[in-house]
Tab-separated table of C-alpha atoms and ligand atoms in Angstrom:
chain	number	residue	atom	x	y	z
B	23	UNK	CA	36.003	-2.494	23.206
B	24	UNK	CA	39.353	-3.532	24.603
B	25	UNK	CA	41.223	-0.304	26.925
B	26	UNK	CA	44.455	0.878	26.435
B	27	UNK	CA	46.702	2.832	29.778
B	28	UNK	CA	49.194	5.255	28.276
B	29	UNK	CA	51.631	6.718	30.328
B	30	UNK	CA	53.489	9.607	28.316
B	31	UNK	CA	50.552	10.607	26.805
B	32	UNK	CA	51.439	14.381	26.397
B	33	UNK	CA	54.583	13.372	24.613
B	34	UNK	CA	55.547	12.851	20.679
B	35	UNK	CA	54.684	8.657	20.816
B	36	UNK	CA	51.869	9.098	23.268
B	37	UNK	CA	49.745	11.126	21.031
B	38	UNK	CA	50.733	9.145	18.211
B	39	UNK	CA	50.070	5.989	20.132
B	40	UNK	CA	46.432	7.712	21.183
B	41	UNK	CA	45.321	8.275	18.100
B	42	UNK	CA	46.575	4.986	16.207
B	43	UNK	CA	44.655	2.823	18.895
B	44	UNK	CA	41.536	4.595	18.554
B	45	UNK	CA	41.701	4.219	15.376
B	46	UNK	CA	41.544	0.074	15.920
B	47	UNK	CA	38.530	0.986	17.912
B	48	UNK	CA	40.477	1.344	21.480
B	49	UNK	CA	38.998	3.262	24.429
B	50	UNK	CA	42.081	5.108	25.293
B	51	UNK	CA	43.061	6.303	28.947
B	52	UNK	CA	45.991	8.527	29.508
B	53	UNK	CA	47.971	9.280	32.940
B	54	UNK	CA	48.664	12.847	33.512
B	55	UNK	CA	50.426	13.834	36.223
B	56	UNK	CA	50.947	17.074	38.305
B	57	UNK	CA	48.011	19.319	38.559
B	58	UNK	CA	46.972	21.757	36.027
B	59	UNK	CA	49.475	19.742	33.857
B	60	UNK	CA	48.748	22.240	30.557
B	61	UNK	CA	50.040	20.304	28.058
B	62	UNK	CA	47.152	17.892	28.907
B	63	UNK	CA	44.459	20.454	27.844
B	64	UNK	CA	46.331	20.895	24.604
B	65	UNK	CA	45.850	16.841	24.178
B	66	UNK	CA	42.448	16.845	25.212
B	67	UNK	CA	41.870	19.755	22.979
B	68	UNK	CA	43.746	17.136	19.766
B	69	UNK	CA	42.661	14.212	21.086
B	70	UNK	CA	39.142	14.466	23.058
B	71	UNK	CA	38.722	10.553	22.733
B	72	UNK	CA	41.664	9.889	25.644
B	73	UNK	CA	40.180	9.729	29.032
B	74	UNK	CA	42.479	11.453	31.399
B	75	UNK	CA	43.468	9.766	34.665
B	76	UNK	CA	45.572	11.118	36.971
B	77	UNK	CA	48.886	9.559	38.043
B	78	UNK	CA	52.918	9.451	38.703
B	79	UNK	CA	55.377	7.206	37.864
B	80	UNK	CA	57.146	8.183	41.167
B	81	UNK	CA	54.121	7.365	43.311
B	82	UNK	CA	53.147	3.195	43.494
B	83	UNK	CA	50.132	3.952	45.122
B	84	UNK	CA	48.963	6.564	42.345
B	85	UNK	CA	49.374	3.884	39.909
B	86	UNK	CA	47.675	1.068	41.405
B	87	UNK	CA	44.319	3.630	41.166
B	88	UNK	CA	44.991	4.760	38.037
B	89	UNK	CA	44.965	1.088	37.027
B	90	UNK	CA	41.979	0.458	39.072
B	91	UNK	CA	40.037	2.977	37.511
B	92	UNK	CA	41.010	2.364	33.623
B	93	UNK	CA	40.790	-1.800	33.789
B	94	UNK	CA	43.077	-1.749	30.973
B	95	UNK	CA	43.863	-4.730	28.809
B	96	UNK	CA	47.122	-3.318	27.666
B	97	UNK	CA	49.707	-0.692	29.345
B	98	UNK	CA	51.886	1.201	27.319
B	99	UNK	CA	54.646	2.973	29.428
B	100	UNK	CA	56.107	5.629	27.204
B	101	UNK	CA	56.231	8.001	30.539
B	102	UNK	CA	59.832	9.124	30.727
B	103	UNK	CA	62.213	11.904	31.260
B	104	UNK	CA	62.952	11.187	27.651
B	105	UNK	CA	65.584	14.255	26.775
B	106	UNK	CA	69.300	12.676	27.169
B	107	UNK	CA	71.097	16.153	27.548
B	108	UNK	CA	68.907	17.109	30.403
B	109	UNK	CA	69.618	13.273	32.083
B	110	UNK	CA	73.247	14.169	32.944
B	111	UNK	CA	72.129	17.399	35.228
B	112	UNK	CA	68.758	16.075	36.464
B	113	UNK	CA	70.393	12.337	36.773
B	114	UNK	CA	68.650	11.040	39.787
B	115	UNK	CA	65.219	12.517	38.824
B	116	UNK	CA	66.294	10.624	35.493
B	117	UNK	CA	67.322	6.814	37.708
B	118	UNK	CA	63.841	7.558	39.659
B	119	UNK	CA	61.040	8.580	36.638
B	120	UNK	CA	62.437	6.702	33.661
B	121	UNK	CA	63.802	3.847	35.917
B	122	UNK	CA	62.574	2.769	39.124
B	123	UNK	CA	59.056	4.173	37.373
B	124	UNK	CA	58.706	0.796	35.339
B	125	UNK	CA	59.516	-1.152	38.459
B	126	UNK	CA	56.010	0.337	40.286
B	127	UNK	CA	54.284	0.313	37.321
B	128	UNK	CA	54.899	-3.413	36.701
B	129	UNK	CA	54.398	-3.869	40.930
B	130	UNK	CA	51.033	-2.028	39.998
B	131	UNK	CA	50.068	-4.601	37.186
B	132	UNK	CA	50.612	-7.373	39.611
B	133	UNK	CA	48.518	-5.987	42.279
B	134	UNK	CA	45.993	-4.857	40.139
B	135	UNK	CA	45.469	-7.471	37.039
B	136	UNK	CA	48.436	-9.583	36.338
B	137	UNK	CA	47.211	-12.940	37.755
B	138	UNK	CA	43.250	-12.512	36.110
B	139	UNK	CA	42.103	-14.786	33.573
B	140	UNK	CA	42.643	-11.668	31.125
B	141	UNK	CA	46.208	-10.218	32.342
B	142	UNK	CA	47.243	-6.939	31.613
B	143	UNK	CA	49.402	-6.905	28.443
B	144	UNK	CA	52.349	-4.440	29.446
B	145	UNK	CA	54.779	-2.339	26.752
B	146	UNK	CA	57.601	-0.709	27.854
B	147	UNK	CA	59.489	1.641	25.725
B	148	UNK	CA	63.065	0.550	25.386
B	149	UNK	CA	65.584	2.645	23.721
B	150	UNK	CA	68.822	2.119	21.490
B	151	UNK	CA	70.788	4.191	23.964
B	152	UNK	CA	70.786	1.023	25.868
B	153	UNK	CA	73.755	0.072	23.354
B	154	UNK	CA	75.461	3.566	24.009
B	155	UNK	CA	79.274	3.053	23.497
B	156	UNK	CA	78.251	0.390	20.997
B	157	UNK	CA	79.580	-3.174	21.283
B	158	UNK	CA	78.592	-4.293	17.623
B	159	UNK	CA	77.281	-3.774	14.353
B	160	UNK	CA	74.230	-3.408	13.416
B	161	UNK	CA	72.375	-3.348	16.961
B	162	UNK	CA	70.312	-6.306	17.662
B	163	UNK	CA	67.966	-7.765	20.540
B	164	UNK	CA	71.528	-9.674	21.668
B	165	UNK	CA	73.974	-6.820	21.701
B	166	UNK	CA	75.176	-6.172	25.240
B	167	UNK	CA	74.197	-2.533	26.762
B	168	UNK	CA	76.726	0.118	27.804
B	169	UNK	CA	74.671	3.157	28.293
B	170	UNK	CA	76.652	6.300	28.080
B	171	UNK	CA	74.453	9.218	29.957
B	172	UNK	CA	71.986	8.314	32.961
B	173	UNK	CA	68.929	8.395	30.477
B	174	UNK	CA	70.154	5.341	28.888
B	175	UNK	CA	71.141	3.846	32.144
B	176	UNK	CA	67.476	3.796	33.736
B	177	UNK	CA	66.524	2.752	30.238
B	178	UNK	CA	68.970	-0.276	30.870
B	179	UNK	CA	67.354	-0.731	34.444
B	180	UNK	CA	64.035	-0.419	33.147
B	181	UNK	CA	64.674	-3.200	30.242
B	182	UNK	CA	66.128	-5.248	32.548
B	183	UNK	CA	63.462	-5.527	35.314
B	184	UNK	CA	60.592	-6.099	32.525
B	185	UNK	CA	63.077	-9.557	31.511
B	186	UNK	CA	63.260	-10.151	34.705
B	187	UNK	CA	59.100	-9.466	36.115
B	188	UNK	CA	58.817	-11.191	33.024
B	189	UNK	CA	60.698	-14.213	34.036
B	190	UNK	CA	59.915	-14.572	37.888
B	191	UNK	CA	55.723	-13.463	37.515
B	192	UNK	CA	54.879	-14.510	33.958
B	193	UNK	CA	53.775	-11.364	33.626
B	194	UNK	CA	53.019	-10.666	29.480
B	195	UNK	CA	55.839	-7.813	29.390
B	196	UNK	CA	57.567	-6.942	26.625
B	197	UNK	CA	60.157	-4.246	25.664
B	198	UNK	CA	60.727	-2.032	22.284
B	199	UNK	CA	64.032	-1.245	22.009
B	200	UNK	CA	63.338	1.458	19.437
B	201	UNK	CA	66.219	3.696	17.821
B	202	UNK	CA	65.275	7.269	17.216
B	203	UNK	CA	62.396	8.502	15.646
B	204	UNK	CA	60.831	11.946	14.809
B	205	UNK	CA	57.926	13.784	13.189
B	206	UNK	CA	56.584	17.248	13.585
B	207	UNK	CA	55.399	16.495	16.825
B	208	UNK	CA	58.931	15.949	18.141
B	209	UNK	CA	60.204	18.122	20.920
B	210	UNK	CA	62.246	21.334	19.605
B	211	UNK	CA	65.001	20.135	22.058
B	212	UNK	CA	65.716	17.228	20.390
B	213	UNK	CA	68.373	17.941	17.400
B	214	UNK	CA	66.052	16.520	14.570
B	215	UNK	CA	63.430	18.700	15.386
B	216	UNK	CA	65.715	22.265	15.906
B	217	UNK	CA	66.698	21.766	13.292
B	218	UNK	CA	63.814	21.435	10.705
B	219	UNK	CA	62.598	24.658	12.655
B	220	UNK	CA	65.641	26.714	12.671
B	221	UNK	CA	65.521	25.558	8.563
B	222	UNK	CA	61.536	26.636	7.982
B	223	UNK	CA	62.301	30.195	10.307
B	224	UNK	CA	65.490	30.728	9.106
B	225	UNK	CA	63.440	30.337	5.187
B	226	UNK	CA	60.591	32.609	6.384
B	227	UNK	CA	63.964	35.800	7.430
B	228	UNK	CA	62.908	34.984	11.484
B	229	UNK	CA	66.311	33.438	12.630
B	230	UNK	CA	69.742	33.313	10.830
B	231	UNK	CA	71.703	30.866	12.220
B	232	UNK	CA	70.907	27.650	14.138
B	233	UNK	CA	73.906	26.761	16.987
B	234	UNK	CA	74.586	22.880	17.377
B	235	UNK	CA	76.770	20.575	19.192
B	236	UNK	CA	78.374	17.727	17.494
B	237	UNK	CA	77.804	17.526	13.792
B	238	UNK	CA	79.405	13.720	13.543
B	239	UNK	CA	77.490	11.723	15.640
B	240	UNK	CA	75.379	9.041	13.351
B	241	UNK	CA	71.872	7.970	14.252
B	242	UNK	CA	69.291	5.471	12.897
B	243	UNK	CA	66.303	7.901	12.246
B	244	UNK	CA	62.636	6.854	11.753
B	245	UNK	CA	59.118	7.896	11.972
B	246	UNK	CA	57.416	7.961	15.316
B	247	UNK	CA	54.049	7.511	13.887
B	248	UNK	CA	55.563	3.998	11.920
B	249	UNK	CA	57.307	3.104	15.405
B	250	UNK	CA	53.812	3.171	17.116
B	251	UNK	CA	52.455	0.581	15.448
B	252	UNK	CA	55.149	-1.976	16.433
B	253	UNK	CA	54.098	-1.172	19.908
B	254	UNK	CA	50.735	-2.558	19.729
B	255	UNK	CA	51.900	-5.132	17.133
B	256	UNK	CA	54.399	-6.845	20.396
B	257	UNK	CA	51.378	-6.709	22.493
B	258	UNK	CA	49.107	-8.882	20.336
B	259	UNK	CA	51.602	-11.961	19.993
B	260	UNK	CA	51.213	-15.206	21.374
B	261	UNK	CA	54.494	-14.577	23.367
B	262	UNK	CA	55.633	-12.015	24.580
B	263	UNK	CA	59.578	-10.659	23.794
B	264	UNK	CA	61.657	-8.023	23.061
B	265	UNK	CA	62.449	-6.499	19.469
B	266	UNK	CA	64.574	-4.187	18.356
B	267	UNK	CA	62.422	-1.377	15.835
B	268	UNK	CA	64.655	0.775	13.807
B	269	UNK	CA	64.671	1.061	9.506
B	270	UNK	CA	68.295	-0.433	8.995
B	271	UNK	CA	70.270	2.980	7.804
B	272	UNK	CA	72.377	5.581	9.456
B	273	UNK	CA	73.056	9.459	8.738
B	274	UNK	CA	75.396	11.984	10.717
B	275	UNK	CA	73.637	15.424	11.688
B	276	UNK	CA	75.689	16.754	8.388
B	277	UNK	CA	73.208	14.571	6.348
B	278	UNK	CA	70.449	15.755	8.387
B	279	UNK	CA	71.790	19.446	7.916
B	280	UNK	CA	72.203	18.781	3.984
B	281	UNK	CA	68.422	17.587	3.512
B	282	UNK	CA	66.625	20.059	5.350
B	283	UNK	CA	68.007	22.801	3.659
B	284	UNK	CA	67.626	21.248	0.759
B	285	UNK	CA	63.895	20.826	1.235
B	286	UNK	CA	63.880	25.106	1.012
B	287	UNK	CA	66.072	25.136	-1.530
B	288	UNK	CA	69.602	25.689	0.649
B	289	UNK	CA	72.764	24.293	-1.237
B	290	UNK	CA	75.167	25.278	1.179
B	291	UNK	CA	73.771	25.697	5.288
B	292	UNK	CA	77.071	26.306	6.624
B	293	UNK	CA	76.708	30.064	6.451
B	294	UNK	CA	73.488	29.247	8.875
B	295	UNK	CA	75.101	27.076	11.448
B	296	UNK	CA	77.513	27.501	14.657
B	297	UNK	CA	79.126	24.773	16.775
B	298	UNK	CA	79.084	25.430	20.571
B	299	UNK	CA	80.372	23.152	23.274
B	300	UNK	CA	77.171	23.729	25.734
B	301	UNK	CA	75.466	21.693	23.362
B	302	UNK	CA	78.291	18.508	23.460
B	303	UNK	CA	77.960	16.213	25.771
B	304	UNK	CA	79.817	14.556	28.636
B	305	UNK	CA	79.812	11.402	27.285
B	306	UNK	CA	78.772	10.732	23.819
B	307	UNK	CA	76.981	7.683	21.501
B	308	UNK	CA	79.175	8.296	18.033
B	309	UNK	CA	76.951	5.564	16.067
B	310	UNK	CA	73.184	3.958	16.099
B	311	UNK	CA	72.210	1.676	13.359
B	312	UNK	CA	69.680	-0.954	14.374
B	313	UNK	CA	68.887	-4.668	12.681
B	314	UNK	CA	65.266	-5.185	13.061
B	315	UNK	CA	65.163	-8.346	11.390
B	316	UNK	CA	63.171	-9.715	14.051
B	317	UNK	CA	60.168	-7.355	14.275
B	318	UNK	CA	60.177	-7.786	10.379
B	319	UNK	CA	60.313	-11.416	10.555
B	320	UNK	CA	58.112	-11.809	13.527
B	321	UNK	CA	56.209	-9.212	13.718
B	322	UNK	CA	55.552	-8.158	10.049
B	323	UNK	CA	56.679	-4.614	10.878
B	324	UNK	CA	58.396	-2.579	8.410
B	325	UNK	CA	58.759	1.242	8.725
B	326	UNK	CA	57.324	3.244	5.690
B	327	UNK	CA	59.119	6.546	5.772
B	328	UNK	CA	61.971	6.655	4.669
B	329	UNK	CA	65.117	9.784	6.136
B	330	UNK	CA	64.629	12.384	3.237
B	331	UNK	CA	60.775	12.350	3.020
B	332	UNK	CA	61.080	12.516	7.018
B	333	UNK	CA	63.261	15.508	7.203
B	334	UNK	CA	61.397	16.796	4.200
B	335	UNK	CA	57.564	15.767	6.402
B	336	UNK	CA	59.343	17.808	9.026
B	337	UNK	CA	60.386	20.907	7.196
B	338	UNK	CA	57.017	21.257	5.501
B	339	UNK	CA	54.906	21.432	8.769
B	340	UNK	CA	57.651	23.752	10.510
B	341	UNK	CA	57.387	25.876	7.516
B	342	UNK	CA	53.250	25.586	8.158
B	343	UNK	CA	53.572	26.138	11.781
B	344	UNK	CA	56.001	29.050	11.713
B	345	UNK	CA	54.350	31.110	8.815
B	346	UNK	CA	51.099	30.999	10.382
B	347	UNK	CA	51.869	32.048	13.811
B	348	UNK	CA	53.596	34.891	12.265
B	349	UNK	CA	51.048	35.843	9.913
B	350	UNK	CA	53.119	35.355	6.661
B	351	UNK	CA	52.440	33.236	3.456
B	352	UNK	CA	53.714	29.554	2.750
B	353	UNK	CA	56.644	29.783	1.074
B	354	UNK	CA	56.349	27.566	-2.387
B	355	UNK	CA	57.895	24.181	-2.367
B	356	UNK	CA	61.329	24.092	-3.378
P	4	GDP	P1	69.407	11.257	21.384
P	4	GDP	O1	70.001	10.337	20.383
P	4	GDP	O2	68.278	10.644	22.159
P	4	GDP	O3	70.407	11.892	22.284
P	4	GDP	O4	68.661	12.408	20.514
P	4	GDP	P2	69.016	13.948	20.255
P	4	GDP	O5	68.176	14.381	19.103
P	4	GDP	O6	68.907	14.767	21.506
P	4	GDP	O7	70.569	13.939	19.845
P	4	GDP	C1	71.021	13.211	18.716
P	4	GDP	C2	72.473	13.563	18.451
P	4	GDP	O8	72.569	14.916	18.017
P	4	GDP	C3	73.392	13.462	19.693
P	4	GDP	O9	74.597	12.851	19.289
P	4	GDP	C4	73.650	14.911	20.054
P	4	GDP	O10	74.890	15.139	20.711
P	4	GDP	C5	73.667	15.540	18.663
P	4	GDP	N1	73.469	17.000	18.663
P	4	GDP	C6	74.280	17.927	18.076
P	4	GDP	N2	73.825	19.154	18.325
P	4	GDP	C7	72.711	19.031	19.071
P	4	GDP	C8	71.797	19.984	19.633
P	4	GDP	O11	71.927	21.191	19.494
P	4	GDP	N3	70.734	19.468	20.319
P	4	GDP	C9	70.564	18.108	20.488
P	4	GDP	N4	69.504	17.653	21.164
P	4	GDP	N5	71.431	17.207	19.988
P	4	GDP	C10	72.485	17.652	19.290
């Protein structure tokens, strides 16, 4: 049975990441940090296949055991303080967790299995805010960075070092550079997510408006549980490299807006939404739009959800969720 390390486990592509590789017959372990951590139990409750090991990206030594103790064949680093808005007032907590982390963890894998006749295969999760204030269009795996918060510089730091362990130890690293992507098990902080909640409460008479930043900015939007696979699909290559995962199309947070009401029957949301500066940024990225010709090409990857029947996915289960903790029937599709 190979063994799979997951750091990030707690978190939207960590759970989706779980329960794809145990499907492929993985034994899963997953690093949990802190003590008590109680979003753990909630995994273990979800997922009670992932072995739980403790461990912290900001501690070396914690790593090295962790490592020690799961023997993995393959280490997935999705750990991260993932949430860009909060990067800019917790940046240095930011440069150390979702940074420096990927420099220990890859010092770990050397220490602990990089130079065995069956080295650790190591992911790390990339992102397109790399490309930030972006240079060219569409993205690719040879557009130059210029990260715009400090989320997507540690990203850049993090990408960088994996080249570069990659280069000077021959360690089999390789980074995902994927663009956005959602699902109901998104975060409510992140705007895709608010959202297709504010749309299913506001639906069900429990909120009436939903209060935004920016309605202009354009991302690249796919499925996390399509992105997951392209993870595990780098790590069983010949070679390992870096490819850029994304499905090709862009829409503002207007489009967004205009299909999730639309998926309860909303013509018109702007009755239901307020702009506020608290939720604009100091810097901004205006556009994402990612070529993944390469992972298609090399990889065989192609994503399978398309934006509408995401939003739409998204809506549905909020709809679910919201109803039942309130005790109230499932409205009828639209
Ligand atoms: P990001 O691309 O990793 O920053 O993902 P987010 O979902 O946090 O933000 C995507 C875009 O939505 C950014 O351009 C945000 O500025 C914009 N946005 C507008 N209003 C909001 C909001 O209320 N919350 C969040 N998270 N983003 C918002």
């Amino acid at each position: 049975m190979p063994r799979a390390f997951i750091t990030g486990i707690t978190g939207q592509d960590g759970q989706h990441l779980a329960e794809f590789l145990h499907g492929k017959g993985y034994e899963v372990f997953g690093m949990v940090k802190g003590q008590n951590n109680p979003r753990m139990s909630q995994v273990v409750e979800e997922f009670p296949f992932v072995q739980p090991v403790p461990g912290d990206l900001a501690d070396l030594p914690s790593l090295v055991k962790a490592l020690e103790m799961a023997q993995p064949d393959e280490v997935y680093n999705l750990g991260a303080i993932s949430f860009v808005a909060l990067s800019f007032n917790q940046a240095e907590l930011t440069a150390n967790i979702t940074g420096l982390g990927v420099l220990r963890m890859l010092e770990a894998i050397r220490m602990v299995g990089g130079h065995t006749n069956n080295p650790i295969r190591f992911y790390q999760a990339s992102s397109s805010e790399m490309f930030g204030k972006v240079r060219e269009t569409p993205q690719t795996e040879l557009t130059p960075f210029h990260p715009r918060s400090p989320y997507g510089c540690a990203k850049v730091f993090g990408h960088d070092i994996c080249v570069n362990y990659r280069e000077s130890y021959d360690l089999f690293a390789c980074s995902g550079i994927l663009f956005n992507h959602e699902g109901p098990r998104r975060g409510l902080e992140f705007v895709t997510r608010k959202v297709t909640n504010a749309v299913a409460r506001i639906k069900l008479g429990l909120q009436s408006e939903v209060v935004l930043g920016t309605l202009d900015t354009k991302r690249d939007w796919g499925y996390a549980g399509d992105y997951v696979e392209a993870m595990w699909l780098m790590l069983q290559q010949d070679r390992p490299d870096d490819y850029v995962i994304a499905t090709g199309e862009t829409h503002t947070i207007a489009d967004l807006l205009d299909r999730a009401f639309a998926a309860v029957g909303i013509d018109d949301w702007h009755p239901y939404v307020r702009q506020d500066p608290k939720f604009m940024r100091p810097a901004e990225v205006d556009l994402l739009i990612g070529d993944a010709t390469k992972a298609r090409t090399q990889l065989g990857w192609t994503p399978k959800v398309d934006f509408d029947t995401l939003v739409t996915m998204m809506v549905e289960h909020d709809l679910q969720l919201e109803a039942t903790k309130h005790g109230m029937p499932v409205p009828a599709r639209s």
